[in-house]
XYZ file of C-alpha atoms in Angstrom:
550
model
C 0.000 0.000 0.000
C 1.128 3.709 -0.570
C 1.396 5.917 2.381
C 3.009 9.177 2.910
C 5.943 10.439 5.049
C 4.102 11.158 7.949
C 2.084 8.678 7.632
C 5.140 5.659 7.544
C 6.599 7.885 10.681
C 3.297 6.566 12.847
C 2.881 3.105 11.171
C 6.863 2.735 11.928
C 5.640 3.406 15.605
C 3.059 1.216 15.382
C 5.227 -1.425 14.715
C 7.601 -0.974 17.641
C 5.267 -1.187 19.860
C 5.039 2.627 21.033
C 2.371 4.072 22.453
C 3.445 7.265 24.059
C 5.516 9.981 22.474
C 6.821 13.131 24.407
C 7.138 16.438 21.952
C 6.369 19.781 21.008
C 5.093 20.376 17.509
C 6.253 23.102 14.816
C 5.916 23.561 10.956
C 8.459 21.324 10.321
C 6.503 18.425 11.613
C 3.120 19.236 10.948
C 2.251 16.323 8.902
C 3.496 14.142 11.458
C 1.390 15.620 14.121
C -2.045 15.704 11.599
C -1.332 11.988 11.637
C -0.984 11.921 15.129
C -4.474 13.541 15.652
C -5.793 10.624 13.443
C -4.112 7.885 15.567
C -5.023 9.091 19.019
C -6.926 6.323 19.861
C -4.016 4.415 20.523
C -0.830 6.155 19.714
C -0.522 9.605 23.296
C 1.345 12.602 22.568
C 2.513 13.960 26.075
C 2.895 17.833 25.068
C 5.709 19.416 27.110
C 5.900 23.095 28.080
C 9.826 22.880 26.263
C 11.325 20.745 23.804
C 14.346 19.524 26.653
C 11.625 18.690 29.039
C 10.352 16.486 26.633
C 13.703 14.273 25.838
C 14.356 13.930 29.505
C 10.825 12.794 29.739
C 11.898 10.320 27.342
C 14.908 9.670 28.855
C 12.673 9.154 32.170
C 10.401 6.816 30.569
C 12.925 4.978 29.284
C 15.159 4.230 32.908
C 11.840 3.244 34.162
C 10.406 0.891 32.391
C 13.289 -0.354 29.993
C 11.599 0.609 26.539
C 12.918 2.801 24.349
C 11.978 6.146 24.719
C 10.380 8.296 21.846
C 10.715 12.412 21.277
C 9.520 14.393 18.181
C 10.523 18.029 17.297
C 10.778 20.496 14.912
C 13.104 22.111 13.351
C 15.752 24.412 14.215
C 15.337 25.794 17.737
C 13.202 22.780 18.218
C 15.643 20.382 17.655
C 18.723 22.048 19.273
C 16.654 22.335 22.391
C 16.708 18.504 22.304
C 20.417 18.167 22.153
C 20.961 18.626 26.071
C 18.359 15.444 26.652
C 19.948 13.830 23.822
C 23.272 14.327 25.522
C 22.274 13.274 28.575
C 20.791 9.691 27.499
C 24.232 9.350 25.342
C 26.476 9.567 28.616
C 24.085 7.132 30.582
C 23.391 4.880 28.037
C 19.628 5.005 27.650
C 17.867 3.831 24.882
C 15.726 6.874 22.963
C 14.770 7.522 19.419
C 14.825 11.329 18.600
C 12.209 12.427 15.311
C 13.287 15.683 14.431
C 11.413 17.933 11.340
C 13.989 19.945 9.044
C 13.177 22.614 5.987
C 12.301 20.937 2.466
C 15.416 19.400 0.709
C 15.350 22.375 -1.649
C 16.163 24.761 1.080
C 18.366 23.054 2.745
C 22.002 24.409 2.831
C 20.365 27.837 2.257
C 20.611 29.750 5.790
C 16.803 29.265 5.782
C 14.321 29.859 8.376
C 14.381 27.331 10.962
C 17.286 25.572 9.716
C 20.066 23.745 11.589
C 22.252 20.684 10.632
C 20.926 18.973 13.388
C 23.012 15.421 12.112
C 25.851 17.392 12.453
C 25.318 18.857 15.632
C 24.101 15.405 17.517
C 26.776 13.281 15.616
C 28.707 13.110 19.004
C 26.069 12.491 21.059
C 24.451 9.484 19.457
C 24.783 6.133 18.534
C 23.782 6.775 15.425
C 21.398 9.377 12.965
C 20.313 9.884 9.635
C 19.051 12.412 7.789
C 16.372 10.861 5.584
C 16.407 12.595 2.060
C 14.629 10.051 0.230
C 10.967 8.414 1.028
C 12.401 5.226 0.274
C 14.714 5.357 2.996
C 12.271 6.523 5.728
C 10.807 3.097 6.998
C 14.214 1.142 7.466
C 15.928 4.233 8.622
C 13.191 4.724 11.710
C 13.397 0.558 12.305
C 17.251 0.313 11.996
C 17.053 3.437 14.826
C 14.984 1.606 17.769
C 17.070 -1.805 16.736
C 20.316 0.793 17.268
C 19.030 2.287 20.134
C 17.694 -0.617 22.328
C 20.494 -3.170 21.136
C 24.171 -3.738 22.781
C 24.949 -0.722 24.893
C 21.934 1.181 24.653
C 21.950 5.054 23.943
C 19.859 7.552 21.885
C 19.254 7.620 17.929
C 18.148 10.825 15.847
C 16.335 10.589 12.556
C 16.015 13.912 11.218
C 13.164 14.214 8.239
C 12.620 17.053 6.049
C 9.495 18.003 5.418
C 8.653 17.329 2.110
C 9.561 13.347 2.851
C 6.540 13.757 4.907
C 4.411 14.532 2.496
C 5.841 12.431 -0.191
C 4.164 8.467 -1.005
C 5.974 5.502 -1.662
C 5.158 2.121 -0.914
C 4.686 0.835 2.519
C 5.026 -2.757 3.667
C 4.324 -3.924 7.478
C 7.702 -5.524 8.888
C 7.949 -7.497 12.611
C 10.287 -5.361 14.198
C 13.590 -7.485 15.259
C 14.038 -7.257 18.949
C 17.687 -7.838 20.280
C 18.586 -11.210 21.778
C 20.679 -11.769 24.374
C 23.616 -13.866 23.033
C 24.711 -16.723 24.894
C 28.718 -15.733 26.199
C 30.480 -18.476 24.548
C 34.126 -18.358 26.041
C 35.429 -17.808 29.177
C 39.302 -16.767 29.519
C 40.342 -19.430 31.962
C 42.524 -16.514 33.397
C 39.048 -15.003 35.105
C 38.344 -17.606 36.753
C 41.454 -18.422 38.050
C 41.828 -14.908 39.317
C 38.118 -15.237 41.123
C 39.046 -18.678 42.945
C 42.456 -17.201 43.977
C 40.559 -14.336 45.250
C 40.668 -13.963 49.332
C 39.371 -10.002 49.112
C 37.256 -9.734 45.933
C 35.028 -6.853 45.266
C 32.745 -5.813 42.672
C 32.232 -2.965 41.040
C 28.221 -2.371 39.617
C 27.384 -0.059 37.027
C 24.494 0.759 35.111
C 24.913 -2.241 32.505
C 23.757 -3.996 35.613
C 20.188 -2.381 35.558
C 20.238 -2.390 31.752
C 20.573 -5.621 31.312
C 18.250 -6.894 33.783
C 21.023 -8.532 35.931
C 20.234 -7.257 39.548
C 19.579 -10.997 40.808
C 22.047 -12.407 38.528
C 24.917 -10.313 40.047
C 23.482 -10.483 43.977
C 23.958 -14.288 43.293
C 27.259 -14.207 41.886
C 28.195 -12.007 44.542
C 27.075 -14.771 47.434
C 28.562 -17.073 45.737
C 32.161 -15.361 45.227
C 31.689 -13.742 48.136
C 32.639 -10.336 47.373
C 31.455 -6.964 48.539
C 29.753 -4.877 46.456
C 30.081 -1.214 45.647
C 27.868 0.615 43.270
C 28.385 3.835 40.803
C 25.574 5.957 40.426
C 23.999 4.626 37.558
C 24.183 1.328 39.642
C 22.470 1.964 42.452
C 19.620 -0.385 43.327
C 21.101 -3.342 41.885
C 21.664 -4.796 44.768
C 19.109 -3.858 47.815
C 20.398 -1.647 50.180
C 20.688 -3.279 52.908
C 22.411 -6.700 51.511
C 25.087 -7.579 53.524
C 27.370 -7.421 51.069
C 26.542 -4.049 49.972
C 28.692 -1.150 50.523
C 27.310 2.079 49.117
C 28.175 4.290 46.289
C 31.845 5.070 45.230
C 33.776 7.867 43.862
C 34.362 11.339 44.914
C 30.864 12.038 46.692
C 31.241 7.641 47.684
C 30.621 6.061 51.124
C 33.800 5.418 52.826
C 33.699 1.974 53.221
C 33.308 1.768 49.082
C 36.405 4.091 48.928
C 38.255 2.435 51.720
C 37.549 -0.964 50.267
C 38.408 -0.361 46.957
C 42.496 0.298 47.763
C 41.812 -3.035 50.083
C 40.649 -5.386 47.978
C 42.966 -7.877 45.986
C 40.651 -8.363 43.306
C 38.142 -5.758 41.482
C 35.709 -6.948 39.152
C 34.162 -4.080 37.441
C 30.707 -5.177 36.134
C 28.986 -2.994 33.713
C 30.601 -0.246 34.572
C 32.839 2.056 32.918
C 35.546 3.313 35.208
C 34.626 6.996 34.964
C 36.685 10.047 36.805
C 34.186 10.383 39.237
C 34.833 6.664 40.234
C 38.661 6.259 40.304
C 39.548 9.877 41.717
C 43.440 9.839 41.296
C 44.770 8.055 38.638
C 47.322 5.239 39.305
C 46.113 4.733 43.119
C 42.542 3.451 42.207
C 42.266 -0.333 43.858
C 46.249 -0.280 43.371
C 46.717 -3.341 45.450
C 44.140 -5.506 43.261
C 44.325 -7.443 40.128
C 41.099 -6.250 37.925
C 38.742 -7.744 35.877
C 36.239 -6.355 33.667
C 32.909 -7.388 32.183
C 31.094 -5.308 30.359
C 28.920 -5.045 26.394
C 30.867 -2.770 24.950
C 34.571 -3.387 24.025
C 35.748 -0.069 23.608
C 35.486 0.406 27.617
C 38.021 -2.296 28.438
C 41.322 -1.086 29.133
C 40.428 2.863 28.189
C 40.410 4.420 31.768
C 41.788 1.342 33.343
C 44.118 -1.170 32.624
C 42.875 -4.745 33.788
C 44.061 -8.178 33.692
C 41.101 -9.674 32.294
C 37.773 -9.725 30.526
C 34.548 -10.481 28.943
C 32.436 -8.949 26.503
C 29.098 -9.261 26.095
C 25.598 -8.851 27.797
C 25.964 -8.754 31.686
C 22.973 -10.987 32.582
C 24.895 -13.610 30.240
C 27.968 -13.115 31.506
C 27.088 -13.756 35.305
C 24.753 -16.263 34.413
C 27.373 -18.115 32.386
C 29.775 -17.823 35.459
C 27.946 -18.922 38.305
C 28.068 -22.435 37.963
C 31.913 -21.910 36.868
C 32.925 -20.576 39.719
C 32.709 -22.074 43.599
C 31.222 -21.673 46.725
C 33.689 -18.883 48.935
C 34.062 -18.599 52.188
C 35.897 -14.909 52.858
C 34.741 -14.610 56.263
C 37.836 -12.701 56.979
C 37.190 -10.207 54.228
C 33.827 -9.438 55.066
C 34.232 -9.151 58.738
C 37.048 -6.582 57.680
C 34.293 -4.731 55.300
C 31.884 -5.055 58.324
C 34.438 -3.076 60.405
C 34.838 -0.292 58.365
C 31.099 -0.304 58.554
C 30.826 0.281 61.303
C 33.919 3.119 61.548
C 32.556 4.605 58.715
C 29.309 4.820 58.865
C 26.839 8.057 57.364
C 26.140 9.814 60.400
C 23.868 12.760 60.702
C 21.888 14.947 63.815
C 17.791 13.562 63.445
C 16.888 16.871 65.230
C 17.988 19.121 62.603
C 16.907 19.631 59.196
C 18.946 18.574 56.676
C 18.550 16.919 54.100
C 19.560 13.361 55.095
C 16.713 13.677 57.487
C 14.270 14.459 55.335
C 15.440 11.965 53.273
C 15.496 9.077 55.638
C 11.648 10.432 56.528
C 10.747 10.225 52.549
C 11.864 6.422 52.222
C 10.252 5.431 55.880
C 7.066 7.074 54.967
C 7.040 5.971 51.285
C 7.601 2.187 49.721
C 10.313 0.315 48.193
C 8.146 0.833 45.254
C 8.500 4.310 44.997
C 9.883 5.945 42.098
C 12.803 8.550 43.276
C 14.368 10.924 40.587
C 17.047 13.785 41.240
C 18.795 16.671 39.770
C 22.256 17.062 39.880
C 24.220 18.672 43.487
C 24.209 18.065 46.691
C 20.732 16.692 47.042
C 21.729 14.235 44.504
C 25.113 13.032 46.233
C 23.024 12.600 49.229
C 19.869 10.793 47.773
C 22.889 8.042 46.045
C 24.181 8.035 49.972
C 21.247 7.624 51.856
C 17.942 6.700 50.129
C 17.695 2.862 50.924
C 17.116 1.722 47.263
C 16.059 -1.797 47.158
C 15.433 -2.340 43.952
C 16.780 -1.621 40.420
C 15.184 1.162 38.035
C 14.125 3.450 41.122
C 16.668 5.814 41.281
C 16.594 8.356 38.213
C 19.216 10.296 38.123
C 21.986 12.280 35.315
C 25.150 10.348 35.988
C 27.572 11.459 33.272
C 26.631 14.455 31.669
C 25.255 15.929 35.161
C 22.129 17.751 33.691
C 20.887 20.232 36.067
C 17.047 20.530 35.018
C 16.929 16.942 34.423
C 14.893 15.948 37.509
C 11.354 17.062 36.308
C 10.964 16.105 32.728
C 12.337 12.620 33.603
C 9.588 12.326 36.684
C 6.907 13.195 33.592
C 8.234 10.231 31.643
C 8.390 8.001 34.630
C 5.140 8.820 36.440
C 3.848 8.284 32.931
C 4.296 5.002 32.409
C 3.944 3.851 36.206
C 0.657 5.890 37.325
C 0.595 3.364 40.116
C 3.355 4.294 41.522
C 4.620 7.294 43.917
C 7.150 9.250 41.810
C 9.057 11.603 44.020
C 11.421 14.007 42.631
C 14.610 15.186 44.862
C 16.080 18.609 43.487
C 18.160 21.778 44.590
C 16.116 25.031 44.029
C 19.079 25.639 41.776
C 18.186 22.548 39.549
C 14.398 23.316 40.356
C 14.390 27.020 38.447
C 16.324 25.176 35.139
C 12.949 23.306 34.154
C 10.202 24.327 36.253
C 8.105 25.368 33.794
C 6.950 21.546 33.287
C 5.314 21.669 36.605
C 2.533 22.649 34.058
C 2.924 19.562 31.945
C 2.410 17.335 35.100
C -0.518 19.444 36.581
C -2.119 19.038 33.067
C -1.818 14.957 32.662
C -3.067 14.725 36.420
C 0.323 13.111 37.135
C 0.908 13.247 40.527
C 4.440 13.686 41.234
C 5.911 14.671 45.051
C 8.593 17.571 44.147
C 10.848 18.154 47.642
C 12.985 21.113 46.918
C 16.118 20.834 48.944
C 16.207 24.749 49.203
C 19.142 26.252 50.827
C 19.692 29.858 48.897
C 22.365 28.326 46.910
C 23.928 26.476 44.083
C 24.989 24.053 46.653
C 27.498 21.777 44.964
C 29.665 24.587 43.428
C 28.988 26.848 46.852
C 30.953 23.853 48.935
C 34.072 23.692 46.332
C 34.451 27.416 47.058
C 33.839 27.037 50.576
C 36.525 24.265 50.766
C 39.040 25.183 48.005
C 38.296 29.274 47.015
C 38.393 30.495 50.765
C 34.728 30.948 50.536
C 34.890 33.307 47.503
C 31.263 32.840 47.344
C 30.872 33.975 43.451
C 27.392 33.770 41.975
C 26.466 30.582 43.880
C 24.248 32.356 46.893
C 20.773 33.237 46.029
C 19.509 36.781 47.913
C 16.298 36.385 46.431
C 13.071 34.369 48.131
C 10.600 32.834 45.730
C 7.243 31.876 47.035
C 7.378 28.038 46.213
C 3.985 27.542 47.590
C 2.347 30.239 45.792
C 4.101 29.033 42.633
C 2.674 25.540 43.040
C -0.756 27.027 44.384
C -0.935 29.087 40.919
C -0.112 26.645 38.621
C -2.884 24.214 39.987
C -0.453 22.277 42.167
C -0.795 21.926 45.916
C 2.603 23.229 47.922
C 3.745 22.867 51.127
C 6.835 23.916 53.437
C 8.609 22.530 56.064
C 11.169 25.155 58.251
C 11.983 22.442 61.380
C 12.224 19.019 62.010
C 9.165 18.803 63.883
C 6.804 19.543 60.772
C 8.670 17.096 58.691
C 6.073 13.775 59.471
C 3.018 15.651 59.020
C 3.894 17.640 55.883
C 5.601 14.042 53.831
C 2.279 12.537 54.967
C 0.160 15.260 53.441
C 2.242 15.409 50.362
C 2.008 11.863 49.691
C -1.618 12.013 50.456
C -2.967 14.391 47.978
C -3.774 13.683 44.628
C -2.125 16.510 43.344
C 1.359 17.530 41.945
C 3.098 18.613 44.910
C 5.665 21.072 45.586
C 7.164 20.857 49.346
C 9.616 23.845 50.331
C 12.209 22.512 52.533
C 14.102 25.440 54.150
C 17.852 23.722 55.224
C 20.682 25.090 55.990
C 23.180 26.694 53.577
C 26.495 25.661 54.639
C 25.604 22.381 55.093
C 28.713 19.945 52.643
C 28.139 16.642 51.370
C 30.735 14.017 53.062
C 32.658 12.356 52.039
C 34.269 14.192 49.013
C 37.070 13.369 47.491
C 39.371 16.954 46.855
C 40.976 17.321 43.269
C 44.205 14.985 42.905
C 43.339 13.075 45.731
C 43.054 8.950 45.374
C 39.460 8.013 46.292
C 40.411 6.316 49.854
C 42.057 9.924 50.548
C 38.407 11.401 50.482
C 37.475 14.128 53.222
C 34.599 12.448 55.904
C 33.329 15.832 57.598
């Protein structure tokens, strides 16, 4: 049958299996979006106040439920204001297919209105894109892009379409979509396993090919078995529940102690979907120097770049530890793990319950909440503190921007998360310097009825680069304090959300409970203090075991 452009674009999604797209429409893509009116019965467009909200929504939707995400914009300023989201799904690895319009093939090259070489621009920031200037080329372009962007390591695909294509016929031809397989791992270098039986202090390193994969139980097995503590990045965390015995916290410059500590202790460090990234290792040359190191990860390119290890094996993590565990035997470290167990206990997060700060109302969230709870963050100090003392228990819970550190992530991802979970409590941790980037889509939520819990961590103050002048400028405090105060409740209050505050410790109970109770987006103002530092932090040059605790 003979369809046109636009009309291939939605059949394409059909096909897939996608039933929500995120976006913000535009001449450029006005076909695209007539067709979309026509398939509304079964194929939601979530309309987004801005065109970044609506990739990180994407993004959000994506981390959550493991599909790949879908975005569609228009041309020009429409699709640059993608590129951030785009960005930020590159650097964590999360599957997302970007539609973008352009100007006719006639004008482009011409300067003309609403133009940009948007292929050029995302080329470094994708696995892959194609600018589509022929119809024929439209329907395995958009099918080769989800099999890109959902296969191997995961990561975000751009297909940019000019807008005559959408208008243009050719013939059209249903196809099953191919879904990646896992592929069985079919060799094993003896030399791993003979490093993880000689093992008496092994530790593992989980990264966010854990969670992608699906491996969470896969790895907390392999870990019982080996015997081997268990530090997470932040893309990891919740792949192994947080209170596993075994588990040790988050590691890196803004780590746990006993992660960092145990790290330069351990005489073997298998790094499992992760990437060793400079936020991890800290100091070059002094990261788990004592150990011999083994890697496992899906994509070759990461083995031996940051680190150099003695052994590895490519392919999909679930395969991997599911091809090792009855390869490797039963360990008894008891010695290790009592040693792991002391630092636990000399290392411990500490913080004052009668004050509060942020931990507090943290801990207070989680206790009053569920494991199934949905929690994403900004990037600062809230988010260095959610990794350190939200007690994740389960994988795809904590949302966060891990490589590319997107403040203004936090809202549009909670949109594409509470989205596809509107079961679930989605509760979004953010600075009020994060909060301001993006809080426009506060109107996006209240519109969809999505019910989101928004605690702004609100201490006057672009907290994270306020506390590296505090500790290394001699408190030259340039443009990180705030002087102004914005009525968070009355912003809430006028954009049909219901907002709350909380000033002391004593009206922290009452005020989670009436968040979490109303049916409403909420907005809770939580006044803490503004000198407050997140420990431990590793300073600049400084091996990750060197890290200051208070």
């Amino acid at each position: 049958m003979k369809l046109n452009g636009a009309q291939i674009v939605i059949e394409c999604l059909r096909e897939q299996g996608v039933d929500t797209i995120f976006g913000y429409p535009g001449a450029a893509t006005i076909n695209i979006y007539d067709e979309l009116y026509r398939n509304e019965d079964w194929l939601t467009h979530v309309l987004t106040s801005h065109e970044q909200g609506a990739a990180h929504a994407a993004d959000g939707y994506a981390r959550a439920t493991g599909k790949v995400g879908v975005v569609l914009a228009t041309s020009g300023p429409g699709a640059t204001n993608l590129v951030t989201g785009i960005a930020t799904a590159y650097m964590d690895s999360v599957p997302m297919v970007a539609i973008t319009g352009n100007v006719t093939l006639a004008q482009l090259g011409k300067d003309s209105f609403q133009e940009v070489d948007i292929f050029g621009i995302t080329t470094p920031v994708v696995k892959h894109n194609y600018m589509v200037k022929d119809i024929r080329e439209l329907a395995p372009a958009l099918r080769e892009a989800f099999q890109i962007a959902r296969s191997g390591r995961p990561g975000p695909v751009l297909v940019d379409i000019p807008k005559d294509i959408t208008v243009e016929e050719t013939e059209y031809a249903p196809h099953r979509p191919v879904f990646d397989v896992k592929r069985p791992v079919e060799h094993i270098d003896p030399v791993v396993l003979e490093l993880i039986r000689e093992a008496k202090k092994p530790m593992i390193l989980a990264g966010g090919g854990v969670i992608r994969s699906g491996a969470s139980r896969s790895l907390q097995a392999f870990a019982e078995k080996v015997q081997a503590a268990v530090a997470c990045t932040l893309m990891g965390i919740g792949c192994m529940p947080y209170d596993h015995p075994l588990y040790t916290g988050n590691i890196g410059m803004h780590g746990s102690m006993i992660s960092n500590i145990s790290i330069n202790e351990c005489d073997l460090l298998i790094s499992v979907g992760a990437r060793f990234s400079d936020r991890v290792i800290g100091k070059e040359g002094s990261f788990a120097a004592n150990a011999r190191k083994l890697h496992f990860d899906i994509d070759p390119a990461e083995v031996n770049k940051n680190v150099l290890v003695d052994g590895h094996v490519v392919g999909d993590i679930d395969e991997i530890l599911k091809t090792l565990l009855p390869l490797v035997e039963q360990k008894d470290n008891s010695p290790w793990l009592a040693q792991i167990n002391e630092l636990r206990l000399e290392n411990s997060h500490t913080y004052d319950e009668d004050v509060l700060s942020v931990p507090t109302i943290l801990k207070r969230i989680a206790a009053l909440g569920s494991p199934e709870d949905i929690v994403v963050t900004d990037v600062g100090q809230h988010q260095m503190w959610t990794a350190q003392h939200y007690p994740f228990m389960k994988p795809n819970k904590f949302l966060t921007s891990g490589g590319l550190g997107t403040m203004g992530y936090g809202l549009g991802a909670a949109i594409g998360a509470q989205w596809a979970f509107r079961e679930n409590r989605v509760v979004m941790i953010t600075g009020d310097g994060s909060f301001r980037m993006n809080f426009n889509e506060i109107i996006t939520a209240v519109r969809n009825k999505l019910p989101i819990k928004i605690f702004v961590m609100n201490n006057y103050a672009l907290g994270m680069v306020r506390q590296w002048q505090n500790l290394f400028y001699d408190d030259r405090f340039s443009a990180t304090n705030f002087d102004d105060d914005i009525d968070y409740v009355g912003f809430a209050r006028s954009m049909g959300a219901d907002g709350f505050v909380i000033r002391n410790v004593g009206e922290l109970d009452d005020v989670v409970r009436q968040a979490f109770a109303s049916p409403k987006v909420c907005v809770v103002n939580c006044i803490v203090e503004q000198g407050s530092n997140v420990y431990p932090m590793v300073p600049p040059g400084k091996a990750i075991h060197e890290a200051i605790s208070k």
